Coordinates of C-alpha atoms and ligand atoms in Angstrom, one line a residue:
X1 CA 0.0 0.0 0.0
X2 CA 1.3 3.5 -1.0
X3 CA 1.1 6.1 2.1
X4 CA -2.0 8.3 1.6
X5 CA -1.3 11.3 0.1
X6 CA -1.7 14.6 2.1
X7 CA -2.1 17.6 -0.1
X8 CA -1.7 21.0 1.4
X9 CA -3.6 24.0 -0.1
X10 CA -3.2 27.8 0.9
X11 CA -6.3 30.6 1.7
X12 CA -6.1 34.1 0.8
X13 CA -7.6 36.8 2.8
X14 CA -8.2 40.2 1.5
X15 CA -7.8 42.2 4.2
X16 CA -6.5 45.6 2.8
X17 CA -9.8 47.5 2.6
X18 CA -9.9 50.8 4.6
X19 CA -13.6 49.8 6.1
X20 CA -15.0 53.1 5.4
X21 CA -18.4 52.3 6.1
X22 CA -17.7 51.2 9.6
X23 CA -15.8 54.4 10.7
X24 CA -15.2 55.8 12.9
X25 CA -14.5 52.5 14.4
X26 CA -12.2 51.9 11.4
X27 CA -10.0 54.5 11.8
X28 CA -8.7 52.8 15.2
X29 CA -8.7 49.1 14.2
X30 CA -8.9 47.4 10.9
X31 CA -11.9 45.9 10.1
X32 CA -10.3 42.4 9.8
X33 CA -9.7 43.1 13.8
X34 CA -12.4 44.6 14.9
X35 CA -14.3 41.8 17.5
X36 CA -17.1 40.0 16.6
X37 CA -17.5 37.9 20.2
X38 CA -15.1 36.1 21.5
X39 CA -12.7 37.1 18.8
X40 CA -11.7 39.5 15.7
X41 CA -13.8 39.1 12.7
X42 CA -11.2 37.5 10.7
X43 CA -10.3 34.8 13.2
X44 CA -14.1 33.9 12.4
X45 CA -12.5 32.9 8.4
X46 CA -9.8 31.7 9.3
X47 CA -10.8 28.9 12.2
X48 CA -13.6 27.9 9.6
X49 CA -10.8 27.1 7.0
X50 CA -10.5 23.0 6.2
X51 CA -7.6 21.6 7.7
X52 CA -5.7 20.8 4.4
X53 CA -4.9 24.6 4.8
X54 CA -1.5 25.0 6.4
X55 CA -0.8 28.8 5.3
X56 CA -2.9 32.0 5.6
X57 CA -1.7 34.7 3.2
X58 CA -3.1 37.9 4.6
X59 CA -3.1 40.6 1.4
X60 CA -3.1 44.2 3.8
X61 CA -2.6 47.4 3.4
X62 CA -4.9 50.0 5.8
X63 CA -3.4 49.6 9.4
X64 CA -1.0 47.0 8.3
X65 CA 1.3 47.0 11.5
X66 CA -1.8 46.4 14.1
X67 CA -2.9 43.5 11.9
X68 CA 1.1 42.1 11.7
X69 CA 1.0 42.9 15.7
X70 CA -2.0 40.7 16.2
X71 CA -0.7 38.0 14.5
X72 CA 2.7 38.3 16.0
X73 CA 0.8 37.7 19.3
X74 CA -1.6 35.2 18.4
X75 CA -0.9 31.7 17.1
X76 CA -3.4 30.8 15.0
X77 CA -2.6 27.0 13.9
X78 CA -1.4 27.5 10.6
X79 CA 1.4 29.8 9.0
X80 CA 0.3 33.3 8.2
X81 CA 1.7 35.4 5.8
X82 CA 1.1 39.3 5.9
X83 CA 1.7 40.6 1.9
X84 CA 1.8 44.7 2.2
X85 CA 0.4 47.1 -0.7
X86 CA 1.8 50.3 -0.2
X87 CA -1.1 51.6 -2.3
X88 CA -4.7 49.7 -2.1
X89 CA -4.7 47.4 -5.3
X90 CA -8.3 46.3 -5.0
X91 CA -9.4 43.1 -4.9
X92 CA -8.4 42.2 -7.9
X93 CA -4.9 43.9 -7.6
X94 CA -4.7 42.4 -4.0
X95 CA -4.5 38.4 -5.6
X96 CA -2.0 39.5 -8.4
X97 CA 0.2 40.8 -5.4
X98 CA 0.5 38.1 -3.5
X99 CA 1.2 35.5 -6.4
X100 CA 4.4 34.2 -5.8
X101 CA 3.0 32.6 -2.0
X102 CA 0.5 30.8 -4.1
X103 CA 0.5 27.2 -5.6
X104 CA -2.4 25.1 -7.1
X105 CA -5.8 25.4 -6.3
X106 CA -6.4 28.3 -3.7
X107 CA -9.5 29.6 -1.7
X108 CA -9.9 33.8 -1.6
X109 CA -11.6 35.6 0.9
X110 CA -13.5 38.7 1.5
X111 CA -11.8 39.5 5.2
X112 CA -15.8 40.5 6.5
X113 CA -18.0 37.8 5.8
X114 CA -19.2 35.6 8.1
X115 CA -21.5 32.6 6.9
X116 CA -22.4 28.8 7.5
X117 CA -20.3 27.8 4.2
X118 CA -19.0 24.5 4.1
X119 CA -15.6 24.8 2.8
X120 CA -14.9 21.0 2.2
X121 CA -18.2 20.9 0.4
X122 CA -17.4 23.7 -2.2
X123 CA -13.7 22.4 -2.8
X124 CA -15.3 19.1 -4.0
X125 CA -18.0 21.1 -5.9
X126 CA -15.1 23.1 -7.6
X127 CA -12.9 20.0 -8.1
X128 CA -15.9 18.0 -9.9
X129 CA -16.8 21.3 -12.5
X130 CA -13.2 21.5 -13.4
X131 CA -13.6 25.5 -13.9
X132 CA -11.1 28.6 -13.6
X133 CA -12.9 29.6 -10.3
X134 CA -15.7 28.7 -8.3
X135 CA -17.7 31.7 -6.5
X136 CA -20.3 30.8 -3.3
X137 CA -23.1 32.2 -3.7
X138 CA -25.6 33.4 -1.6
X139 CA -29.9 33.8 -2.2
X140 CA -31.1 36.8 -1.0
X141 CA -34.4 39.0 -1.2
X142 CA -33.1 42.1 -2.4
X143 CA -30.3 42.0 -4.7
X144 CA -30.1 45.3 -5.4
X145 CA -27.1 46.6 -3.0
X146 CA -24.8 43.5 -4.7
X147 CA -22.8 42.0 -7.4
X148 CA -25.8 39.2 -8.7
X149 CA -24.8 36.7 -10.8
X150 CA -26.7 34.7 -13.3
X151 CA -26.5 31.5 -13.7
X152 CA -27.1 28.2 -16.7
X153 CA -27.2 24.8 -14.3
X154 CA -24.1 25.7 -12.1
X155 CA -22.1 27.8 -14.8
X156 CA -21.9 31.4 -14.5
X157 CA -23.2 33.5 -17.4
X158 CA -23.6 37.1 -16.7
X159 CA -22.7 39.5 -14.0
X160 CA -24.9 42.2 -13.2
X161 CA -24.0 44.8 -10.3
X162 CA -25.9 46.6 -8.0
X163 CA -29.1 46.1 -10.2
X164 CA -31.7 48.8 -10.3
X165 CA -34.6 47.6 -8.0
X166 CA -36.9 45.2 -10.3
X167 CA -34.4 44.7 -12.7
X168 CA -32.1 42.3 -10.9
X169 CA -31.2 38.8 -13.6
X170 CA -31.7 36.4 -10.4
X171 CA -31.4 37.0 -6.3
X172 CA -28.4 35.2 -6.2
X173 CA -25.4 37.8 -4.9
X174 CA -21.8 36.6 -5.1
X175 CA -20.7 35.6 -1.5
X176 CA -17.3 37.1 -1.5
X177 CA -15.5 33.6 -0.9
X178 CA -14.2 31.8 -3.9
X179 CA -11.9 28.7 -4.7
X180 CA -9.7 29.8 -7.9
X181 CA -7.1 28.2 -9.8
X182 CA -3.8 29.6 -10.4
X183 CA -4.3 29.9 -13.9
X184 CA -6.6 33.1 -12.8
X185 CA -3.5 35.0 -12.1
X186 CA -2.5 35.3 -15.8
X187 CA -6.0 37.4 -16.1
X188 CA -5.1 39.9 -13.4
X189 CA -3.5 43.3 -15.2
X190 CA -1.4 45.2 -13.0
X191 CA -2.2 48.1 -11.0
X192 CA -5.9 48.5 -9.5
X193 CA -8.1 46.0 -10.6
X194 CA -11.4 44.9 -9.2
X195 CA -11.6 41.4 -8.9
X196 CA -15.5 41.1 -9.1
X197 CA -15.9 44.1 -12.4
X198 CA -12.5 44.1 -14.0
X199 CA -11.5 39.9 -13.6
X200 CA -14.5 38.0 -13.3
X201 CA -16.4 38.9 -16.5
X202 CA -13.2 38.6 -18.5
X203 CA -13.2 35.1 -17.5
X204 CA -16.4 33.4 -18.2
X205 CA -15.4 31.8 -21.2
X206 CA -12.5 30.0 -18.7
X207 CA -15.5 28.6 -16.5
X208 CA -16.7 29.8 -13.3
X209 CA -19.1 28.0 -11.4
X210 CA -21.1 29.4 -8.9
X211 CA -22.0 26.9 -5.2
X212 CA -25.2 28.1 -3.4
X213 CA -24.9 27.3 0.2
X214 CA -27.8 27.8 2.9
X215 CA -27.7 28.6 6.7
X216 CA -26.4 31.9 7.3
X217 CA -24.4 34.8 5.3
X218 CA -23.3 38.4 6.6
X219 CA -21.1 40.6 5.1
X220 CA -19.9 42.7 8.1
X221 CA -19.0 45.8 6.3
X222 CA -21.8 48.2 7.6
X223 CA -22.8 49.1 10.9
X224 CA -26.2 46.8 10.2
X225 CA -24.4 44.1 8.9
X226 CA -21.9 44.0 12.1
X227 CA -24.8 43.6 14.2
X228 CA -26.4 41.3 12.1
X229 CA -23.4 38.8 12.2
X230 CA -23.3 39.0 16.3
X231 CA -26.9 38.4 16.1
X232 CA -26.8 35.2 13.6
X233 CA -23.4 33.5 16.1
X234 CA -25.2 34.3 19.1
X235 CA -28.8 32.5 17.5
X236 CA -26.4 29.9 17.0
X237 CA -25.4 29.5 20.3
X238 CA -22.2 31.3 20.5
X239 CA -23.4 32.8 24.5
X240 CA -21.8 33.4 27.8
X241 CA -22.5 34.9 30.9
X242 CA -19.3 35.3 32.4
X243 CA -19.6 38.8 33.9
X244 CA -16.8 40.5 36.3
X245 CA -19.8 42.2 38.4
X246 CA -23.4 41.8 38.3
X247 CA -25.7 43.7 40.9
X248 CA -29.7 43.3 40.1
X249 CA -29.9 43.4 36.7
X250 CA -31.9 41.6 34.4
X251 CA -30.4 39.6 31.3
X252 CA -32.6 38.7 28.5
X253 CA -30.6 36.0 26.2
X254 CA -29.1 34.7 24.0
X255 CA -25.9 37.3 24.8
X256 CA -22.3 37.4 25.2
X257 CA -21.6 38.8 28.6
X258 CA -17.1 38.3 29.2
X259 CA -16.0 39.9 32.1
X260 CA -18.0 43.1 31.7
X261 CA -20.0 45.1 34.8
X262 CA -23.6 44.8 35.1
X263 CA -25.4 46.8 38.0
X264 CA -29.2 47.7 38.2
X265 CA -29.9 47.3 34.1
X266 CA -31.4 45.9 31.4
X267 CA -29.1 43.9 28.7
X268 CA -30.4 42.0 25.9
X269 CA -31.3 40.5 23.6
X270 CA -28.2 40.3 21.7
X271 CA -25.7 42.3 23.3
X272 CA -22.3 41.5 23.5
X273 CA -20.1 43.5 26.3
X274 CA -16.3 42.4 26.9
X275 CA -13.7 42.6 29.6
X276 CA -14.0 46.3 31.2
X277 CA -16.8 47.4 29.9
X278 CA -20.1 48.5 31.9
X279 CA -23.6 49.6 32.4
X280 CA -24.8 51.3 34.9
X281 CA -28.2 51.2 37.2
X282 CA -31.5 52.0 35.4
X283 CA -30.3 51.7 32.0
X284 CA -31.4 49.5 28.7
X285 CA -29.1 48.1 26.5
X286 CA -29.9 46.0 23.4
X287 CA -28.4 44.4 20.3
X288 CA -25.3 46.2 21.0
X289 CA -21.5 45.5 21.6
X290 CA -20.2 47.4 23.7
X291 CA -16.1 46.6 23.1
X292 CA -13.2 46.5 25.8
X293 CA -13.9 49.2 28.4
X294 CA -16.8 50.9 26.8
X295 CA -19.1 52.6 29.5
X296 CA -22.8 53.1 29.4
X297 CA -23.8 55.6 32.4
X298 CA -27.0 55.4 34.3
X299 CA -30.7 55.6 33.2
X300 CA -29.1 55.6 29.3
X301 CA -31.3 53.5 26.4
X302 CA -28.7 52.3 23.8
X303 CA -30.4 49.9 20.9
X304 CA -28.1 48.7 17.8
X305 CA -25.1 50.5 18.7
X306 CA -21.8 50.2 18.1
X307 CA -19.5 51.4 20.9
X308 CA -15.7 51.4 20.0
X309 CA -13.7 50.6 23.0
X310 CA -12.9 52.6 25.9
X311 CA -15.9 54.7 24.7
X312 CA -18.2 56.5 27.3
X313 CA -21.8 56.8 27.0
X314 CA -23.3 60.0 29.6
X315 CA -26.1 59.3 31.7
X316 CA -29.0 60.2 30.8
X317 CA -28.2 59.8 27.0
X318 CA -30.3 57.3 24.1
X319 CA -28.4 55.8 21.8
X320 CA -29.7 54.4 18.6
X321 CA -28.1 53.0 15.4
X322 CA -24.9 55.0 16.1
X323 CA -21.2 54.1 15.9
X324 CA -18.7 55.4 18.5
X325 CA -15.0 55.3 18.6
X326 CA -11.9 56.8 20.4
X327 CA -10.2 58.9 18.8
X328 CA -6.6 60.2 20.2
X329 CA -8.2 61.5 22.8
X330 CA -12.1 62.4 22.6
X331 CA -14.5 60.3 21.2
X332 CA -15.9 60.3 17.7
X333 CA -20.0 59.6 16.8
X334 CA -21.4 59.0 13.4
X335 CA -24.6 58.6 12.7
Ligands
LIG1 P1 -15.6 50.1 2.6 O1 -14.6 51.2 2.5 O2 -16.6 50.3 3.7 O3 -16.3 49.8 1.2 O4 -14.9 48.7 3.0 P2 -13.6 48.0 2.3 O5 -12.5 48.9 2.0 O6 -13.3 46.9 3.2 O7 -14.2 47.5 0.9 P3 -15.1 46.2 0.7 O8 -16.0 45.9 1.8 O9 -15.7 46.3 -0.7 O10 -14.0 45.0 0.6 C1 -14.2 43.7 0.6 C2 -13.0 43.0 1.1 O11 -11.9 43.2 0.3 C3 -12.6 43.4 2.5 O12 -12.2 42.3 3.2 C4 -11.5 44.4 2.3 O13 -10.5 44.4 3.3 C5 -10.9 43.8 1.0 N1 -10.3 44.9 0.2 C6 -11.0 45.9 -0.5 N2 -10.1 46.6 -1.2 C7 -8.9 46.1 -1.0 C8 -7.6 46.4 -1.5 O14 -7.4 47.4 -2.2 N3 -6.5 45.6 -1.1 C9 -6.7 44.5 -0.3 N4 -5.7 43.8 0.1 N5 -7.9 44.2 0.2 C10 -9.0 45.0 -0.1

């Protein structure tokens, strides 16, 4: 008998993006960092990867040394590679510079989407249709905010983005997660290229096959979306209740309550507050996160906010829909 072969495959993270649409809490902490639970939102991708992974490649570029910091500190399983753009490539631009860590068949990431995609399952898919790439994609309502794709059986066709409302070719939206093969490279030009306008329509005649997956699917990139993704892990059971202090307050679940200080309030449903943070007495605090150290003061209502660490809330105040960060020094609020 011949010893079973054990193939090791890499996964690309794009991770480069400047998160615009989650400032100000972006301009503190990349989005790739920025906690979703128990741990930063790209840790979500990258502990979901199959194990024939062995290497990350990380493509940065906004707030590359935090990112190279976190890694430095946290092992992670697997070798991680941080690739640096001094300039933003885009997507597209992103894979072309980081070719030379990549062999054979590779899986690419979106660094902010969390979703119930099973990895193995869409590897065999891709390895069965033989194609240039294989795109997940993901059924939703309204396609209008997204790249939709159309499809014949599993091949992809047409791309159609952000359709006018009505005028969408199918409700199908690509899922930002793909498995490509290295022969994908040769279509990337140099200099900024989108991967999803510029690469993908140039190569339908290569074959690209598009795996629908069900469960769940957020793309964290918005305020809304963030939320969204802490609701859909804690629906799915990722809770705790390990707070430092807890003095007569009521907890309405599922949350995810580590090492934060409860006394006389209201928390939940949804809420996630971490180590140092607080709430103080008479106030009401719902599908929130409040991050390390963030303080809510007395008799304050805060609903689907997101409250950037070491952040301060006054008493007295209602919160709603707004995103709060430090920054050097006071504290920055957009609506
Ligand atoms: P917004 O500014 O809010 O649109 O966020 P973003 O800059 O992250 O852009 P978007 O959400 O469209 O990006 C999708 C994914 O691609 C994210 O994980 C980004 O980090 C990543 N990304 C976007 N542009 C670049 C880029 O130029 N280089 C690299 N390396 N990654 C990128």
């Amino acid at each position: 008998r011949r010893p079973a072969l054990i193939t090791f495959m890499k996964a690309l993270i794009l991770a480069g993006g400047m998160g615009t649409r989650l400032r100000p809490l972006t301009l503190s902490t990349p989005k790739p960092l920025l906690p979703l639970l128990d741990r930063p939102m790209v840790m979500h991708i990258i502990d979901s990867l199959p194990a024939e992974v062995d290497t990350v490649v990380l493509a940065v570029s906004y707030m590359k040394d935090l990112l190279e910091g976190y890694f430095l500190k946290h092992d992670c399983g697997r070798k991680v590679v941080l690739v640096n753009e001094e300039e933003p490539l885009g997507t597209g631009g992103a894979v072309r510079n980081v070719r030379q860590y990549l062999d054979g068949t590779f899986l690419c990431f979106n660094g902010d989407i969390i979703s119930s995609l099973d990895l193995n399952d869409m590897l065999a898919f891709h390895r069965r249709h033989g194609g240039i790439g294989t795109l997940a994609l993901w059924r939703v309502q309204d396609p209008s905010a997204f790249g939709v794709v159309g499809l014949e059986g599993a091949r992809i066709t047409v791309f159609q983005e952000k359709p006018a409302p009505g005028e969408a070719i199918s409700d199908l939206i690509n899922a930002g997660v793909y498995v490509f093969e290295p022969e994908l490279l040769e279509h990337i030009p140099p200099g900024v290229v989108s991967l999803e306008r510029q690469v993908f329509p140039n190569v339908l005649d290569r074959g690209l096959y598009g795996y629908r997956f069900d469960g769940h699917w957020v793309d964290c990139g918005t305020p809304a979306g963030y939320l969204e993704a802490q609701r859909a892990l804690l629906e799915r059971g990722r809770t705790k209740v390990a707070p430092a202090i807890v003095r007569g307050s009521e907890l309405i679940g599922p949350n995810y309550i580590d090492g934060a200080s409860l006394s006389g309030c209201r928390v939940g449903p949804f809420v996630c507050a971490l180590p140092g943070a607080s709430i103080g007495e008479g106030s009401t605090v719902e599908g929130s996160v409040l991050m390390e150290g963030a303080t809510i003061g007395r008799g304050c209502t805060v609903r689907a906010c997101l409250l950037g660490p070491g952040t301060m809330v006054k008493d007295g105040s209602a919160l709603q829909g707004r995103a709060l960060a430090p920054l050097r020094g006071r504290q920055a609020g957009l609506h």
